[in-house]
mmCIF file of C-alpha atoms and ligand atoms in Angstrom:
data_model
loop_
_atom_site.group_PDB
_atom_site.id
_atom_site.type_symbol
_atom_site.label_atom_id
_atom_site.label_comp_id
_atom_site.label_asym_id
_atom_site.label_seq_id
_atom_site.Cartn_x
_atom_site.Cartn_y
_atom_site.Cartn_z
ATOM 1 C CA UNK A 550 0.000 0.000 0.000
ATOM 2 C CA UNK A 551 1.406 3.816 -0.793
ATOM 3 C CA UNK A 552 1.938 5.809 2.135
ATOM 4 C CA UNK A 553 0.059 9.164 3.004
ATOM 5 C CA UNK A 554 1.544 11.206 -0.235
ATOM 6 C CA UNK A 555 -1.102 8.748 -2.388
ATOM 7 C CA UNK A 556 -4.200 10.677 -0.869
ATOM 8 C CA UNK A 557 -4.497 12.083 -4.579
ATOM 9 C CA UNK A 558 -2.132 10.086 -6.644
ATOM 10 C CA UNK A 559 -5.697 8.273 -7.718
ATOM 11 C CA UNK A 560 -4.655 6.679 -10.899
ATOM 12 C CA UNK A 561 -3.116 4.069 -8.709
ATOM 13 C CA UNK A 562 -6.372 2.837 -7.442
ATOM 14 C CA UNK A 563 -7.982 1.233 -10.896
ATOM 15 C CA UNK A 564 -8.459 -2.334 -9.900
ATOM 16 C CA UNK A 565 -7.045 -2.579 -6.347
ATOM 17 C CA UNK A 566 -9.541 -3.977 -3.501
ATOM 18 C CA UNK A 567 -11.196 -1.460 -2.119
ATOM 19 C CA UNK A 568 -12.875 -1.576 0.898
ATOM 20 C CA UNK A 569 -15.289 1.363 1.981
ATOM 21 C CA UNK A 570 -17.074 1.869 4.965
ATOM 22 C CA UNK A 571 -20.151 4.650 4.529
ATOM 23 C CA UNK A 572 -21.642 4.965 8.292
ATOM 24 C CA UNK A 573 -24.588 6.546 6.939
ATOM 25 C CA UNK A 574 -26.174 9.233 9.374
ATOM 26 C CA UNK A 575 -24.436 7.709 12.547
ATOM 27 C CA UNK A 576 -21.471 8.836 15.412
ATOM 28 C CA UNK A 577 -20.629 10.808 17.497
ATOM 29 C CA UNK A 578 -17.022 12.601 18.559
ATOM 30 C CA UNK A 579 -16.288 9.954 21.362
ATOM 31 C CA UNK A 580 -17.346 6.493 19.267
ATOM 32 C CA UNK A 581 -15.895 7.840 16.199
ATOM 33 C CA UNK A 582 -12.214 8.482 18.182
ATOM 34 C CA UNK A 583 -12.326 5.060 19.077
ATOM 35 C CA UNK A 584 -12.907 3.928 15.590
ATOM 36 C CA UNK A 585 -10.996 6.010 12.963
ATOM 37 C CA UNK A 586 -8.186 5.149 16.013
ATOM 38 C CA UNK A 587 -8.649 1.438 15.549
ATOM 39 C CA UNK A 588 -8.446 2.012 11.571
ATOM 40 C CA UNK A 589 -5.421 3.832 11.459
ATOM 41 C CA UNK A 590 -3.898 1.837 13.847
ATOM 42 C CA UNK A 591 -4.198 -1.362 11.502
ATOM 43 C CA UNK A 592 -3.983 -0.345 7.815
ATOM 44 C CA UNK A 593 0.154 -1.306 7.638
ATOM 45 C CA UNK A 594 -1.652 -4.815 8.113
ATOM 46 C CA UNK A 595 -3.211 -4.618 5.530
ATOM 47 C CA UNK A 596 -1.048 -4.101 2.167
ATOM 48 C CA UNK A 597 -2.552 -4.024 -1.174
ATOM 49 C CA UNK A 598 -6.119 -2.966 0.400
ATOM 50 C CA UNK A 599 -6.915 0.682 -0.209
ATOM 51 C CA UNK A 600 -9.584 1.666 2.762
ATOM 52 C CA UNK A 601 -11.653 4.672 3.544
ATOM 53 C CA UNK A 602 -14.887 5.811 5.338
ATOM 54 C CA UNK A 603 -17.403 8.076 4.632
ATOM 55 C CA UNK A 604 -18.563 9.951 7.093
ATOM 56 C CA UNK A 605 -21.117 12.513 7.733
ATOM 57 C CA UNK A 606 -20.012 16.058 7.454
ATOM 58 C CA UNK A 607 -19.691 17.669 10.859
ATOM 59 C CA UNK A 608 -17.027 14.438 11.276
ATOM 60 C CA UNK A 609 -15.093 15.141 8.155
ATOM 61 C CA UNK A 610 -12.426 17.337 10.077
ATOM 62 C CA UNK A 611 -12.226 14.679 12.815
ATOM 63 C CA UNK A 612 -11.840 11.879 9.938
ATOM 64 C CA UNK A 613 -8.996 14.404 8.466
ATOM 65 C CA UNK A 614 -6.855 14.997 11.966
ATOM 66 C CA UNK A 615 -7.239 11.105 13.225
ATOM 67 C CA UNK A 616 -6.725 9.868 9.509
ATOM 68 C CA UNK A 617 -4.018 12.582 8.368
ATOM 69 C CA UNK A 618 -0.607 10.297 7.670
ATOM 70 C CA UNK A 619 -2.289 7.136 6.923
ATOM 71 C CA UNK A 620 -2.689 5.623 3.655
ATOM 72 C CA UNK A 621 -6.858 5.555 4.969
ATOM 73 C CA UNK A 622 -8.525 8.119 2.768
ATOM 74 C CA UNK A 623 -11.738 9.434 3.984
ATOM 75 C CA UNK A 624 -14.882 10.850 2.354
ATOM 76 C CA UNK A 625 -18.582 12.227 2.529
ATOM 77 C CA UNK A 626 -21.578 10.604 1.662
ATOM 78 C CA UNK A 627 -23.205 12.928 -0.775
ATOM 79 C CA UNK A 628 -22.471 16.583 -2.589
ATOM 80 C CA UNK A 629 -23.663 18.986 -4.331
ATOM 81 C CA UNK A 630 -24.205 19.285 -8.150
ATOM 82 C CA UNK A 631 -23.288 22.959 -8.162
ATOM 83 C CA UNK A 632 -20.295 24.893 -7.243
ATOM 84 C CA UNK A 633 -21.628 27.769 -4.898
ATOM 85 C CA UNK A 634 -24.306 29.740 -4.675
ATOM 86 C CA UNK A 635 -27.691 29.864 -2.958
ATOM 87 C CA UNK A 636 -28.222 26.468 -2.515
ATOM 88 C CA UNK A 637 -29.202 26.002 1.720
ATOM 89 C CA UNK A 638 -27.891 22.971 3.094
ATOM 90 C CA UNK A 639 -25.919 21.816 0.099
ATOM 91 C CA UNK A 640 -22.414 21.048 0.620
ATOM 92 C CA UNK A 641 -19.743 21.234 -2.574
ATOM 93 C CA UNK A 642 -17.237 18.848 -3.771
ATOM 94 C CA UNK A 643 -14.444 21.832 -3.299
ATOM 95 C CA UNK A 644 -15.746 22.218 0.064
ATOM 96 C CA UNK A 645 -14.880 18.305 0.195
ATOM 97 C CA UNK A 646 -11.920 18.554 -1.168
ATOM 98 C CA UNK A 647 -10.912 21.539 1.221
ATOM 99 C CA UNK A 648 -10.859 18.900 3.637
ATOM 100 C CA UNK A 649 -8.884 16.042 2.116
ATOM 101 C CA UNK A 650 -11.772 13.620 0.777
ATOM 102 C CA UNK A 651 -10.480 11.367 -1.503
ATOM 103 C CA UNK A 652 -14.165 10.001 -1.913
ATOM 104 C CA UNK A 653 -17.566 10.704 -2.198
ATOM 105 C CA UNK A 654 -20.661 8.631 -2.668
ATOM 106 C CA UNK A 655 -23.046 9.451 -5.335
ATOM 107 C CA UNK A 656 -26.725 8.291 -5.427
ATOM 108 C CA UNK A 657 -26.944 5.500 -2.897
ATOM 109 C CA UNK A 658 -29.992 4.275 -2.498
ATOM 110 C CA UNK A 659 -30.903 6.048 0.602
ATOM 111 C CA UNK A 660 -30.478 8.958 -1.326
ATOM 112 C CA UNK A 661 -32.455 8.171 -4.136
ATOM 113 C CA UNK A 662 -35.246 7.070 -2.274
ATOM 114 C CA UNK A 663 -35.945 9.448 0.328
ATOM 115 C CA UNK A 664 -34.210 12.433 -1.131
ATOM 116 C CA UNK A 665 -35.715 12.290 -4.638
ATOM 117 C CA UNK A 666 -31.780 11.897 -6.345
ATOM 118 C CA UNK A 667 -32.806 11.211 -10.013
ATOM 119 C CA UNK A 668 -30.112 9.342 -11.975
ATOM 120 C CA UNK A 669 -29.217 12.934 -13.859
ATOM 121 C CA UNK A 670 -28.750 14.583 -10.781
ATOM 122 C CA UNK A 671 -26.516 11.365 -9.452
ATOM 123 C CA UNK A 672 -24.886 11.984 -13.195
ATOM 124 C CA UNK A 673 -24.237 15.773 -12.425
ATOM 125 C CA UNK A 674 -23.141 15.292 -8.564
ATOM 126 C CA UNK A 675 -20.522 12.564 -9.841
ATOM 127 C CA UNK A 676 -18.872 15.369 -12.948
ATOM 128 C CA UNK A 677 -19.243 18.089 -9.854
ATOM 129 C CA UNK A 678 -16.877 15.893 -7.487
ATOM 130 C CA UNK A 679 -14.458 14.920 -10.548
ATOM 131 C CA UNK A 680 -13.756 18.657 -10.996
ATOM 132 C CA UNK A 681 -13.009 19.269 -7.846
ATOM 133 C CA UNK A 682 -10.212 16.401 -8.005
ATOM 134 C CA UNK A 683 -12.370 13.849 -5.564
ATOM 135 C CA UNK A 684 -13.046 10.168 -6.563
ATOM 136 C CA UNK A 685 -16.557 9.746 -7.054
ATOM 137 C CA UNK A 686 -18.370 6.641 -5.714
ATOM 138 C CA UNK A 687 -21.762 6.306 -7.906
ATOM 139 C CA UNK A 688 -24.186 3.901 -6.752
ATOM 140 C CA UNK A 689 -26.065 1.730 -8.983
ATOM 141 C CA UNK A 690 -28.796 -0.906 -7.856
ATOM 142 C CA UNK A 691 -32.269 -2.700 -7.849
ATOM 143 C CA UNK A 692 -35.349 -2.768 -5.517
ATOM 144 C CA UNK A 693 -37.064 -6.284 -4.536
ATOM 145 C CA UNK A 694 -39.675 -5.077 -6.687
ATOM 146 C CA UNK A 695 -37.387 -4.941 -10.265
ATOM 147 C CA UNK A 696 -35.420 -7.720 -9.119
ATOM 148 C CA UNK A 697 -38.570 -9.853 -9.150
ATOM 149 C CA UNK A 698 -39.885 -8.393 -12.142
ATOM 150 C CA UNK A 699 -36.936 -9.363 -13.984
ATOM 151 C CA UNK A 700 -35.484 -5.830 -14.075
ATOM 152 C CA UNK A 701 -32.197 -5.754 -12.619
ATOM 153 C CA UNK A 702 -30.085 -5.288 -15.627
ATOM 154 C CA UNK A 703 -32.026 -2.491 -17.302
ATOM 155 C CA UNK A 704 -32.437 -0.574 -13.937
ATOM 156 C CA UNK A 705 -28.927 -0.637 -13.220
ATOM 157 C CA UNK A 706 -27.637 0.125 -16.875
ATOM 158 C CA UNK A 707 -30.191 2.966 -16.960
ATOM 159 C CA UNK A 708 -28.351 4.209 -13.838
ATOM 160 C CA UNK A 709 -25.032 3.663 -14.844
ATOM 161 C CA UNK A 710 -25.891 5.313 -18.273
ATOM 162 C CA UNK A 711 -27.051 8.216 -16.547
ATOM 163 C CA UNK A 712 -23.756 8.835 -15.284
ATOM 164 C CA UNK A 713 -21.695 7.552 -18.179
ATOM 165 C CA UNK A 714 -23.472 10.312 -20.570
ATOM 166 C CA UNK A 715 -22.703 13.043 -17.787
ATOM 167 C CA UNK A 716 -19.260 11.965 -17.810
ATOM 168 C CA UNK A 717 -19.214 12.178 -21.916
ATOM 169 C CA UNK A 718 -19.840 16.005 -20.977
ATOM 170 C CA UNK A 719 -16.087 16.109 -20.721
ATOM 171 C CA UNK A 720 -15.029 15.176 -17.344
ATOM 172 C CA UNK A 721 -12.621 12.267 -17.523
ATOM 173 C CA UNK A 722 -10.642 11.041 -13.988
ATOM 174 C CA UNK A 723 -10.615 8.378 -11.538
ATOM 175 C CA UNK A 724 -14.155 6.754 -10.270
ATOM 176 C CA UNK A 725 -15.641 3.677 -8.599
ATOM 177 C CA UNK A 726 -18.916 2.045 -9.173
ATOM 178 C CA UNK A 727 -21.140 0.709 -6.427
ATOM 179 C CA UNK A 728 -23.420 -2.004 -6.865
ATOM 180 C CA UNK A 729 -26.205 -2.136 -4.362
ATOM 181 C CA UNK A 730 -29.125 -4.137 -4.569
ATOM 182 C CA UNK A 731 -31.428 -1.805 -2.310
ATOM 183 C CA UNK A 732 -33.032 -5.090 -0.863
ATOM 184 C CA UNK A 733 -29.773 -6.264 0.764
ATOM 185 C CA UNK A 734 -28.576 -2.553 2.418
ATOM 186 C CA UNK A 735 -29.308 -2.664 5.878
ATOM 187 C CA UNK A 736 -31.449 -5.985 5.524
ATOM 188 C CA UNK A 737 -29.099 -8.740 6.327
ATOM 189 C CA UNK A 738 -29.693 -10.173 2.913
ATOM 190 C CA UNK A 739 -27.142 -10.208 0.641
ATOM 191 C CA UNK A 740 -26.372 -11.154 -2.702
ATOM 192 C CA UNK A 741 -25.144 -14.643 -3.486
ATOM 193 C CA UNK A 742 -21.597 -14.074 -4.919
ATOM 194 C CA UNK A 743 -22.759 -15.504 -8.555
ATOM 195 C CA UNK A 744 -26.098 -13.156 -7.688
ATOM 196 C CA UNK A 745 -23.732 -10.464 -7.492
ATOM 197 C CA UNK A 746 -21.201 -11.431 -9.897
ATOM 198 C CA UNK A 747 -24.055 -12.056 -12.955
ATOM 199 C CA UNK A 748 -25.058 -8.026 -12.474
ATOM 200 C CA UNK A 749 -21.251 -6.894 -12.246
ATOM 201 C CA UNK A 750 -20.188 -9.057 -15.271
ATOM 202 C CA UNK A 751 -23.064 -6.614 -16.903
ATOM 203 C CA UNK A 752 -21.893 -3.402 -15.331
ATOM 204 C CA UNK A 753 -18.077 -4.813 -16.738
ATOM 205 C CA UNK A 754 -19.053 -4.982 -20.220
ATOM 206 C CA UNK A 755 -21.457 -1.448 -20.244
ATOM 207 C CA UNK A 756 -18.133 0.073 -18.888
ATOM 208 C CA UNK A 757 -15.968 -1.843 -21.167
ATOM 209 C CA UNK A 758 -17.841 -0.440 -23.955
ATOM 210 C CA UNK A 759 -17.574 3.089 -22.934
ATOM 211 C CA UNK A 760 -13.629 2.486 -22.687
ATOM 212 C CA UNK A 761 -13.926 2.363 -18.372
ATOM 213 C CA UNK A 762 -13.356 -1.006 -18.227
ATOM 214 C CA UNK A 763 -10.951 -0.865 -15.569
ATOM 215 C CA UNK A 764 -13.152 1.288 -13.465
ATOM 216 C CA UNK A 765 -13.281 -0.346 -10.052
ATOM 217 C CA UNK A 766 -16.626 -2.048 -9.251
ATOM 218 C CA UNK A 767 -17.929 -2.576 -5.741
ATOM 219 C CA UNK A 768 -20.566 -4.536 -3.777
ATOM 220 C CA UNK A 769 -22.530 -3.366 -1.218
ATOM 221 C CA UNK A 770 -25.572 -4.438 0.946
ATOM 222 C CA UNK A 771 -25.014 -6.349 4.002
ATOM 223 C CA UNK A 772 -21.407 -7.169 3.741
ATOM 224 C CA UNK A 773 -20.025 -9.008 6.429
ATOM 225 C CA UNK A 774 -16.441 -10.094 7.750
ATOM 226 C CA UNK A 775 -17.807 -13.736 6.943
ATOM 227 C CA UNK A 776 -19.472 -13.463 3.565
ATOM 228 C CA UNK A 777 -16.798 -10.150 2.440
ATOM 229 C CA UNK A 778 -14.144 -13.350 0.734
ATOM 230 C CA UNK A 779 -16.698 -15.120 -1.373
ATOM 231 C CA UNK A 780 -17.848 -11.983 -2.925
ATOM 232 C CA UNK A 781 -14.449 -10.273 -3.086
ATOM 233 C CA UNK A 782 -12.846 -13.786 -5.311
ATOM 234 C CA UNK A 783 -15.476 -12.882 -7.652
ATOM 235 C CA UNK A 784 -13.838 -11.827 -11.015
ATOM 236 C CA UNK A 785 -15.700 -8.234 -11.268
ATOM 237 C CA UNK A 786 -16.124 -7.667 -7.839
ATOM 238 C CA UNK A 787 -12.834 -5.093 -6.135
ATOM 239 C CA UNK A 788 -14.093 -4.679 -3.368
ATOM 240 C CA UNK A 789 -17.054 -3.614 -1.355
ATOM 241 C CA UNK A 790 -18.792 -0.737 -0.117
ATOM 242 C CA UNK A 791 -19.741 -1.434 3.884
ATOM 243 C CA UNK A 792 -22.842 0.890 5.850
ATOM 244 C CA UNK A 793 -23.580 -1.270 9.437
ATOM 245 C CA UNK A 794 -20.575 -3.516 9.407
ATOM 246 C CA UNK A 795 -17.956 -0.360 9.204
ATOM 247 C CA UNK A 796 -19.066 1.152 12.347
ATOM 248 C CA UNK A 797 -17.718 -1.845 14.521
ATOM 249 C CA UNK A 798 -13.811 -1.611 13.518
ATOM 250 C CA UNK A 799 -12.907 -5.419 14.468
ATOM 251 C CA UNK A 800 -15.521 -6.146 11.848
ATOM 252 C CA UNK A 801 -14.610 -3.770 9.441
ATOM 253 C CA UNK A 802 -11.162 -4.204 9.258
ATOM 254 C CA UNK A 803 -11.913 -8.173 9.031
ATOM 255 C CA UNK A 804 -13.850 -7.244 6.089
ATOM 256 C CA UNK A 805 -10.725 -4.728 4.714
ATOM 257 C CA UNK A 806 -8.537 -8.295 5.155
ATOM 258 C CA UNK A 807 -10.905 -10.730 3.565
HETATM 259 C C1 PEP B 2380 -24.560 0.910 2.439
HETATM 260 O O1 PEP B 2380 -25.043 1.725 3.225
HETATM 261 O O2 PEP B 2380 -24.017 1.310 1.405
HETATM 262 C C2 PEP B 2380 -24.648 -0.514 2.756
HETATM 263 C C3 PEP B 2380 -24.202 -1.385 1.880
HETATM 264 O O3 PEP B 2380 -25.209 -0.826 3.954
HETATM 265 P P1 PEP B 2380 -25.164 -2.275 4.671
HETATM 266 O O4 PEP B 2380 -23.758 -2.794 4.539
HETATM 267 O O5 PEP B 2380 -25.533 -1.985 6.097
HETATM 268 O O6 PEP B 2380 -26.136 -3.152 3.982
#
């Protein structure tokens, strides 16, 4: 693994497992010490992982000062489409950047479904945090309801379309792609690995086509330390993207090792 001076030498991150924890709207000062602690106390264990953790704002600076010197990279869980301006409550990828993100996630689930993200918007936020020289983490993934109705591939290559023709609008750097099936976040249900592997194959080949075909691809929903191998020895799945299982570090960082 490269030492602290990689926090934006991206390029060197196409392929590489990557493991990264998003704690969703959860912390506080005292239990987040204790973890970010526990993180950068272990990542020289772990060589050839990259790791990071998105974390909600207000924690970003705490992520920075407990993080700073490690080859952990940190991020936020959502920005804005726009640069500056009038926008209340928005917060922009340079403000992100400001602080040392290396990531942030674009249109999770969560986001689309209770915050009305459309997959243009998801398209604009992920150009917005490639200008500002962060690694976007875009979010793909079905609902019970498609996946039963025999939807999963066109619902996630409309998503991933969305973003691929924002991307055609001329910005051109380092991103990841997140599978999620939204009925395994948060459920305890996950994907079986050929599950899993069957929609990345299909995410490989959309990316392949637009000339991204080393883009890393993730899997998220319900990752744990013991189902994290099986998925990660799948041939299109990098890595994984972790919500419940990256607030407990032991857990985690099993999960970072798998
Ligand atoms: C997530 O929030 O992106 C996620 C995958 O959550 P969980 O691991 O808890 O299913």
């Amino acid at each position: 693994m490269e030492g602290p001076d990689s926090q934006r030498q991206v390029g060197s991150l196409m392929r590489k497992r990557l493991v990264v924890g998003n704690w969703k709207m959860n912390g506080g000062l005292a239990a987040n010490a204790t973890l970010l602690a526990a993180v950068a106390g272990s990542w020289k264990q772990l060589p050839g992982r990259e790791i990071a953790v998105c974390v909600p704002y207000p924690y970003l600076a705490q992520a920075q000062a407990a993080l700073q010197g490690t080859a952990v990279g940190w991020g936020a869980q959502d920005v804005s489409e726009h640069v500056s301006g009038a926008y209340t409550g928005e917060v922009s990828a340079g403000m992100l950047a400001e602080f040392g993100c290396r990531y942030v996630l674009t249109g999770h689930s969560e986001r689309r479904q209770h915050f009305g993200d459309t997959d243009a918007g998801v398209g604009a936020k992920t150009v917005a945090a490639m200008r500002a020289g962060l690694i976007p983490i875009a979010c793909v993934g079905e609902t019970l309801a498609e996946r039963d109705g025999g939807m999963t591939g066109p619902v996630v290559l409309r998503q991933l379309d969305a973003v691929l023709s924002a991307l055609a609008q001329g910005a051109a750097a380092p991103w990841v792609l997140a599978y999620e099936p939204v009925w395994a976040i948060g459920t305890g249900r996950t994907a079986a690995p050929s599950e899993a592997q069957e929609v990345h194959a299909t995410l490989r080949a959309r990316l392949a086509a637009a000339g991204m075909k080393d883009v890393p691809l993730l899997y998220g929903g319900s990752v744990k330390a013991g189902n994290a191998a099986a998925l990660f020895a799948m041939a299109d799945i990098d890595g994984g993207l972790i919500g419940g299982a990256s607030l407990d570090a032991a857990e985690f960082l099993a999960i970072a090792a798998a």
